[in-house]
Amino acid sequence: MPLSKEGAKINSQPYSGNYSQKIKRHWRMYILILLPLAYLIIFKYIPMYGAQIAFRDYNVMQGFSGSEWVGMKHFNDFISSPNFWMLLKNTLLLSIFQLFVGFPAPIILALALNEIRAGFFKKFTQLVTFAPYFISTVVMVSMIMLFLTPRLGFVDLIVKGLGLESINFLGIPEYFKSIYVFSDVWQHVGYGAVIYLAALAGINPDLYEAARVDGASRFQKLLHIDIPGLLPAAIIMLILNVGQIMNVGFEKIFLMQNALNLSASEVISTYVYKVGLIEANFSFSAAVGLFNSIINLILLLIVNFIARRISDTSLL
């Protein structure tokens, strides 16, 4: 039923007037966003001024503006360095493997938990899967090392119990990616499932009732109600994950590195740390980090564009 002129006038009143009136009317909301806005400006935007050292031969005594401008020299040095293709390959393979395994895992867990009818078992499963998220990275890597230690770790004891020889898992480059990814899934799958459980909780119960009346099976409800219901959240999470595809976890990788697995574990983030802080080559490391961020931005925009074209869900 269309609104009358008086009704339309009343409904449009909160949005009429100039900006000063809007600020006075909603001043609490503006105050609420001041703190996060200040955080973004102070810690995200102002530091961008220092990104210019990637284009300068930075000298601590001369400062940002006093150092010699060298343009794209450090970017060219990185791309032409013998480590470039190894770093890019390790970073991409590790990130894609993590995305391929880690992205669907919380979705599957959320769908499985949503089908559990026993309240105690459901809560217990959520607790068990969510608890590893609170383990710090240092403790997590220590646990991995203890589990996989040759001759002492319980995994190696199982291997020897099967009649096989002892294996130094962290010393074999081919095993590094699998150890990193599956341990990361174990640690974060419960936390990631919370987002999808919230999406499932927001599905209209009338849809389930209508499906029950039509005689739909549990699998059909899962296929035609649950999955479409969490699809918007899944698309947003996929876009965000792809936008961070080059930023694999520095701390965990660095702690798991050793001289034996370095050919598979050396990624761009660990390389930036070693070159920038240990070797004090600030300009070169800044150029490598900026290169990494630009790749992430390009991937984010591409995936967001694709998501906007094939669905109604996107970030922009």
CSV table of C-alpha atoms in Angstrom, one decimal:
chain,number,residue,atom,x,y,z
A,1,MET,CA,0.0,0.0,0.0
A,2,PRO,CA,1.6,3.3,-1.0
A,3,LEU,CA,2.3,5.9,1.6
A,4,SER,CA,0.4,9.2,1.8
A,5,LYS,CA,2.2,12.5,1.4
A,6,GLU,CA,2.1,13.0,5.2
A,7,GLY,CA,3.5,9.5,5.8
A,8,ALA,CA,6.2,10.0,3.3
A,9,LYS,CA,7.1,13.3,4.9
A,10,ILE,CA,7.3,11.7,8.4
A,11,ASN,CA,9.4,8.8,7.1
A,12,SER,CA,11.8,11.1,5.3
A,13,GLN,CA,12.2,13.6,8.2
A,14,PRO,CA,15.1,11.8,10.0
A,15,TYR,CA,17.1,12.0,6.8
A,16,SER,CA,16.3,15.7,6.0
A,17,GLY,CA,18.2,18.8,7.0
A,18,ASN,CA,21.8,19.7,6.7
A,19,TYR,CA,24.8,17.8,8.0
A,20,SER,CA,25.0,19.8,11.3
A,21,GLN,CA,21.5,18.7,12.2
A,22,LYS,CA,22.3,15.1,11.3
A,23,ILE,CA,25.4,15.2,13.6
A,24,LYS,CA,23.4,16.8,16.4
A,25,ARG,CA,20.7,14.1,16.0
A,26,HIS,CA,23.1,11.2,15.9
A,27,TRP,CA,26.1,12.5,17.9
A,28,ARG,CA,26.4,9.3,19.9
A,29,MET,CA,27.0,7.3,16.8
A,30,TYR,CA,29.7,9.7,15.7
A,31,ILE,CA,31.4,9.5,19.0
A,32,LEU,CA,31.2,5.7,18.9
A,33,ILE,CA,33.2,5.6,15.6
A,34,LEU,CA,35.9,8.1,16.8
A,35,LEU,CA,38.1,5.6,18.5
A,36,PRO,CA,38.3,3.0,15.6
A,37,LEU,CA,38.7,5.9,13.2
A,38,ALA,CA,41.6,7.4,15.3
A,39,TYR,CA,43.1,3.9,15.4
A,40,LEU,CA,43.0,3.6,11.6
A,41,ILE,CA,44.5,7.1,11.1
A,42,ILE,CA,47.3,6.7,13.6
A,43,PHE,CA,48.3,3.1,13.0
A,44,LYS,CA,47.3,2.5,9.4
A,45,TYR,CA,47.4,5.8,7.4
A,46,ILE,CA,50.1,7.9,9.0
A,47,PRO,CA,52.7,5.0,8.7
A,48,MET,CA,52.1,5.0,5.0
A,49,TYR,CA,54.4,8.1,4.9
A,50,GLY,CA,57.3,5.7,5.7
A,51,ALA,CA,56.5,3.5,2.7
A,52,GLN,CA,58.6,5.9,0.6
A,53,ILE,CA,61.8,4.3,1.9
A,54,ALA,CA,61.0,1.5,-0.6
A,55,PHE,CA,61.9,4.1,-3.3
A,56,ARG,CA,64.9,5.6,-1.5
A,57,ASP,CA,68.3,4.4,-0.4
A,58,TYR,CA,67.3,4.9,3.2
A,59,ASN,CA,69.8,6.2,5.7
A,60,VAL,CA,68.9,6.5,9.3
A,61,MET,CA,70.9,9.7,9.8
A,62,GLN,CA,69.4,11.4,6.7
A,63,GLY,CA,65.8,10.4,7.4
A,64,PHE,CA,63.0,9.7,5.0
A,65,SER,CA,63.1,12.9,3.0
A,66,GLY,CA,66.9,13.3,3.1
A,67,SER,CA,67.7,9.8,1.7
A,68,GLU,CA,68.6,9.5,-2.0
A,69,TRP,CA,65.7,8.7,-4.3
A,70,VAL,CA,66.4,5.5,-6.3
A,71,GLY,CA,63.0,4.8,-7.7
A,72,MET,CA,62.3,1.2,-8.6
A,73,LYS,CA,65.8,0.0,-7.9
A,74,HIS,CA,65.0,-2.2,-4.9
A,75,PHE,CA,62.0,-3.7,-6.7
A,76,ASN,CA,64.2,-4.6,-9.6
A,77,ASP,CA,66.8,-6.1,-7.3
A,78,PHE,CA,64.2,-8.3,-5.6
A,79,ILE,CA,62.7,-9.5,-8.9
A,80,SER,CA,66.1,-10.2,-10.4
A,81,SER,CA,67.4,-11.9,-7.2
A,82,PRO,CA,68.0,-15.7,-7.3
A,83,ASN,CA,65.6,-16.1,-4.3
A,84,PHE,CA,62.6,-14.4,-6.0
A,85,TRP,CA,61.0,-17.4,-7.7
A,86,MET,CA,61.7,-19.7,-4.7
A,87,LEU,CA,60.0,-17.2,-2.3
A,88,LEU,CA,57.1,-16.6,-4.7
A,89,LYS,CA,56.6,-20.3,-5.3
A,90,ASN,CA,56.7,-21.2,-1.6
A,91,THR,CA,54.4,-18.3,-0.6
A,92,LEU,CA,51.8,-19.1,-3.3
A,93,LEU,CA,51.8,-22.9,-2.8
A,94,LEU,CA,51.5,-22.6,0.9
A,95,SER,CA,48.8,-20.0,0.7
A,96,ILE,CA,46.8,-21.8,-1.9
A,97,PHE,CA,47.1,-25.1,-0.1
A,98,GLN,CA,46.0,-23.4,3.1
A,99,LEU,CA,43.0,-21.8,1.4
A,100,PHE,CA,42.1,-25.1,-0.4
A,101,VAL,CA,42.1,-27.1,2.9
A,102,GLY,CA,41.3,-24.4,5.5
A,103,PHE,CA,38.5,-22.6,3.8
A,104,PRO,CA,35.9,-25.4,3.5
A,105,ALA,CA,36.8,-27.0,6.8
A,106,PRO,CA,34.9,-24.6,9.1
A,107,ILE,CA,31.9,-24.7,6.7
A,108,ILE,CA,31.8,-28.5,6.9
A,109,LEU,CA,32.1,-28.4,10.6
A,110,ALA,CA,29.3,-25.8,11.0
A,111,LEU,CA,27.0,-27.8,8.8
A,112,ALA,CA,27.8,-31.0,10.8
A,113,LEU,CA,27.2,-29.2,14.1
A,114,ASN,CA,24.0,-27.8,12.8
A,115,GLU,CA,22.7,-31.3,12.2
A,116,ILE,CA,23.5,-32.6,15.7
A,117,ARG,CA,20.4,-32.9,17.8
A,118,ALA,CA,22.0,-34.0,21.1
A,119,GLY,CA,22.6,-30.8,23.0
A,120,PHE,CA,25.4,-32.1,25.3
A,121,PHE,CA,27.4,-33.7,22.4
A,122,LYS,CA,27.0,-30.6,20.3
A,123,LYS,CA,28.3,-28.3,23.0
A,124,PHE,CA,31.1,-30.7,23.8
A,125,THR,CA,32.2,-30.9,20.1
A,126,GLN,CA,32.1,-27.1,19.8
A,127,LEU,CA,34.3,-26.8,23.0
A,128,VAL,CA,36.8,-29.4,21.7
A,129,THR,CA,37.1,-27.8,18.3
A,130,PHE,CA,37.1,-24.2,19.5
A,131,ALA,CA,39.7,-24.6,22.4
A,132,PRO,CA,42.8,-24.9,20.2
A,133,TYR,CA,42.2,-21.3,19.0
A,134,PHE,CA,43.3,-20.0,22.4
A,135,ILE,CA,46.7,-21.7,22.2
A,136,SER,CA,49.4,-19.2,21.4
A,137,THR,CA,51.5,-19.7,18.3
A,138,VAL,CA,54.7,-20.4,20.3
A,139,VAL,CA,52.9,-23.1,22.3
A,140,MET,CA,51.3,-24.6,19.2
A,141,VAL,CA,54.7,-24.9,17.4
A,142,SER,CA,56.2,-26.4,20.6
A,143,MET,CA,53.4,-29.0,20.6
A,144,ILE,CA,54.0,-29.8,17.0
A,145,MET,CA,57.7,-30.3,17.6
A,146,LEU,CA,57.1,-32.5,20.6
A,147,PHE,CA,54.6,-34.6,18.6
A,148,LEU,CA,56.9,-35.0,15.6
A,149,THR,CA,60.2,-35.4,17.4
A,150,PRO,CA,62.1,-38.5,16.1
A,151,ARG,CA,62.3,-41.4,18.6
A,152,LEU,CA,60.3,-39.4,21.3
A,153,GLY,CA,57.2,-37.9,19.7
A,154,PHE,CA,54.0,-40.0,19.8
A,155,VAL,CA,53.6,-39.7,16.0
A,156,ASP,CA,57.0,-41.2,15.5
A,157,LEU,CA,56.2,-43.9,18.1
A,158,ILE,CA,53.2,-44.8,16.0
A,159,VAL,CA,55.3,-45.0,12.9
A,160,LYS,CA,57.8,-47.3,14.5
A,161,GLY,CA,54.9,-49.3,16.0
A,162,LEU,CA,53.8,-50.0,12.4
A,163,GLY,CA,57.3,-51.4,11.6
A,164,LEU,CA,58.6,-48.3,9.8
A,165,GLU,CA,61.7,-46.4,10.4
A,166,SER,CA,61.9,-43.2,12.4
A,167,ILE,CA,61.1,-40.1,10.4
A,168,ASN,CA,62.3,-36.5,11.0
A,169,PHE,CA,59.1,-34.9,9.8
A,170,LEU,CA,60.2,-31.3,10.3
A,171,GLY,CA,63.5,-32.0,8.6
A,172,ILE,CA,61.9,-33.1,5.3
A,173,PRO,CA,60.9,-30.2,3.1
A,174,GLU,CA,58.1,-32.1,1.3
A,175,TYR,CA,56.3,-32.5,4.7
A,176,PHE,CA,56.5,-28.9,5.8
A,177,LYS,CA,53.4,-27.6,3.9
A,178,SER,CA,51.2,-30.4,5.1
A,179,ILE,CA,52.3,-30.0,8.7
A,180,TYR,CA,51.8,-26.3,8.6
A,181,VAL,CA,48.4,-26.4,6.9
A,182,PHE,CA,46.7,-29.2,8.8
A,183,SER,CA,47.9,-28.0,12.2
A,184,ASP,CA,46.6,-24.5,11.3
A,185,VAL,CA,43.2,-26.1,10.4
A,186,TRP,CA,43.1,-27.9,13.7
A,187,GLN,CA,43.8,-24.7,15.5
A,188,HIS,CA,41.3,-22.4,13.7
A,189,VAL,CA,38.5,-24.6,12.4
A,190,GLY,CA,36.4,-24.2,15.5
A,191,TYR,CA,36.7,-20.4,15.5
A,192,GLY,CA,35.9,-20.2,11.8
A,193,ALA,CA,32.8,-22.4,12.3
A,194,VAL,CA,31.3,-19.8,14.7
A,195,ILE,CA,30.7,-17.4,11.8
A,196,TYR,CA,28.9,-20.0,9.7
A,197,LEU,CA,26.9,-21.2,12.7
A,198,ALA,CA,25.7,-17.6,13.2
A,199,ALA,CA,24.7,-17.5,9.5
A,200,LEU,CA,22.8,-20.8,9.9
A,201,ALA,CA,21.1,-19.5,13.0
A,202,GLY,CA,19.7,-16.5,10.9
A,203,ILE,CA,17.9,-18.7,8.4
A,204,ASN,CA,14.1,-18.4,8.6
A,205,PRO,CA,12.7,-21.4,10.5
A,206,ASP,CA,9.6,-21.3,8.2
A,207,LEU,CA,11.9,-22.7,5.4
A,208,TYR,CA,12.6,-25.8,7.4
A,209,GLU,CA,8.9,-26.2,8.3
A,210,ALA,CA,7.9,-25.9,4.6
A,211,ALA,CA,10.6,-28.4,3.6
A,212,ARG,CA,9.4,-30.8,6.3
A,213,VAL,CA,5.8,-30.5,5.0
A,214,ASP,CA,7.0,-31.2,1.5
A,215,GLY,CA,8.8,-34.3,2.7
A,216,ALA,CA,12.3,-33.1,2.2
A,217,SER,CA,15.1,-35.3,3.6
A,218,ARG,CA,17.9,-33.9,5.9
A,219,PHE,CA,20.3,-34.0,3.0
A,220,GLN,CA,17.8,-32.0,0.8
A,221,LYS,CA,17.4,-29.4,3.6
A,222,LEU,CA,21.2,-29.2,3.8
A,223,LEU,CA,21.5,-28.7,0.0
A,224,HIS,CA,18.6,-26.3,-0.6
A,225,ILE,CA,18.4,-24.4,2.7
A,226,ASP,CA,21.6,-24.5,4.8
A,227,ILE,CA,24.2,-24.1,2.0
A,228,PRO,CA,22.3,-21.2,0.3
A,229,GLY,CA,21.8,-19.6,3.7
A,230,LEU,CA,25.5,-19.5,4.6
A,231,LEU,CA,26.7,-18.7,1.0
A,232,PRO,CA,26.8,-14.9,1.5
A,233,ALA,CA,29.0,-15.3,4.6
A,234,ALA,CA,31.2,-17.8,2.8
A,235,ILE,CA,31.7,-15.5,-0.2
A,236,ILE,CA,32.7,-12.6,2.1
A,237,MET,CA,35.2,-14.8,4.0
A,238,LEU,CA,36.6,-16.2,0.7
A,239,ILE,CA,37.2,-12.6,-0.6
A,240,LEU,CA,39.0,-11.7,2.7
A,241,ASN,CA,41.0,-14.9,2.6
A,242,VAL,CA,42.1,-14.4,-1.0
A,243,GLY,CA,43.0,-10.8,-0.1
A,244,GLN,CA,45.5,-12.2,2.5
A,245,ILE,CA,46.8,-15.0,0.3
A,246,MET,CA,50.3,-13.7,0.3
A,247,ASN,CA,50.4,-13.0,4.0
A,248,VAL,CA,50.9,-16.5,5.4
A,249,GLY,CA,51.5,-16.7,9.1
A,250,PHE,CA,55.0,-15.3,9.8
A,251,GLU,CA,55.4,-16.3,13.4
A,252,LYS,CA,54.4,-20.0,12.9
A,253,ILE,CA,56.5,-20.4,9.8
A,254,PHE,CA,59.5,-18.7,11.3
A,255,LEU,CA,59.3,-20.9,14.5
A,256,MET,CA,59.0,-24.1,12.4
A,257,GLN,CA,61.9,-23.3,10.1
A,258,ASN,CA,65.2,-25.1,10.3
A,259,ALA,CA,68.2,-25.5,8.1
A,260,LEU,CA,66.8,-28.8,6.6
A,261,ASN,CA,63.3,-27.5,5.5
A,262,LEU,CA,64.4,-24.0,4.5
A,263,SER,CA,63.9,-24.7,0.8
A,264,ALA,CA,60.2,-25.2,1.4
A,265,SER,CA,59.6,-22.9,4.4
A,266,GLU,CA,61.2,-19.7,3.3
A,267,VAL,CA,58.4,-17.3,2.3
A,268,ILE,CA,58.3,-13.6,1.6
A,269,SER,CA,57.3,-12.6,5.1
A,270,THR,CA,60.3,-14.4,6.7
A,271,TYR,CA,62.6,-13.1,4.0
A,272,VAL,CA,61.5,-9.5,4.8
A,273,TYR,CA,62.3,-10.1,8.5
A,274,LYS,CA,65.7,-11.5,7.9
A,275,VAL,CA,66.7,-8.9,5.3
A,276,GLY,CA,65.1,-5.9,6.9
A,277,LEU,CA,65.8,-6.4,10.7
A,278,ILE,CA,68.7,-8.8,10.9
A,279,GLU,CA,70.7,-7.5,7.9
A,280,ALA,CA,69.3,-3.9,8.4
A,281,ASN,CA,68.5,-3.5,4.7
A,282,PHE,CA,65.4,-1.4,5.4
A,283,SER,CA,64.8,0.0,1.9
A,284,PHE,CA,65.0,-3.4,0.2
A,285,SER,CA,62.8,-5.1,2.8
A,286,ALA,CA,60.3,-2.3,2.5
A,287,ALA,CA,60.2,-2.8,-1.3
A,288,VAL,CA,59.6,-6.5,-0.8
A,289,GLY,CA,56.8,-5.9,1.7
A,290,LEU,CA,55.2,-3.3,-0.6
A,291,PHE,CA,55.4,-5.7,-3.5
A,292,ASN,CA,53.6,-8.3,-1.3
A,293,SER,CA,50.9,-5.9,-0.4
A,294,ILE,CA,50.2,-4.8,-4.0
A,295,ILE,CA,49.8,-8.4,-5.0
A,296,ASN,CA,47.3,-8.9,-2.2
A,297,LEU,CA,45.4,-5.8,-3.2
A,298,ILE,CA,45.2,-6.9,-6.8
A,299,LEU,CA,43.9,-10.4,-5.9
A,300,LEU,CA,41.4,-8.9,-3.5
A,301,LEU,CA,40.0,-6.6,-6.2
A,302,ILE,CA,39.9,-9.4,-8.8
A,303,VAL,CA,38.0,-11.8,-6.5
A,304,ASN,CA,35.7,-9.1,-5.3
A,305,PHE,CA,34.9,-8.2,-9.0
A,306,ILE,CA,34.2,-11.9,-9.8
A,307,ALA,CA,32.0,-12.3,-6.7
A,308,ARG,CA,30.0,-9.1,-7.6
A,309,ARG,CA,29.4,-10.4,-11.2
A,310,ILE,CA,28.3,-13.9,-10.2
A,311,SER,CA,26.4,-13.1,-7.0
A,312,ASP,CA,24.8,-10.3,-5.1
A,313,THR,CA,27.5,-10.4,-2.4
A,314,SER,CA,30.7,-8.4,-2.4
A,315,LEU,CA,32.8,-6.1,-0.3
A,316,LEU,CA,32.5,-3.1,-2.6
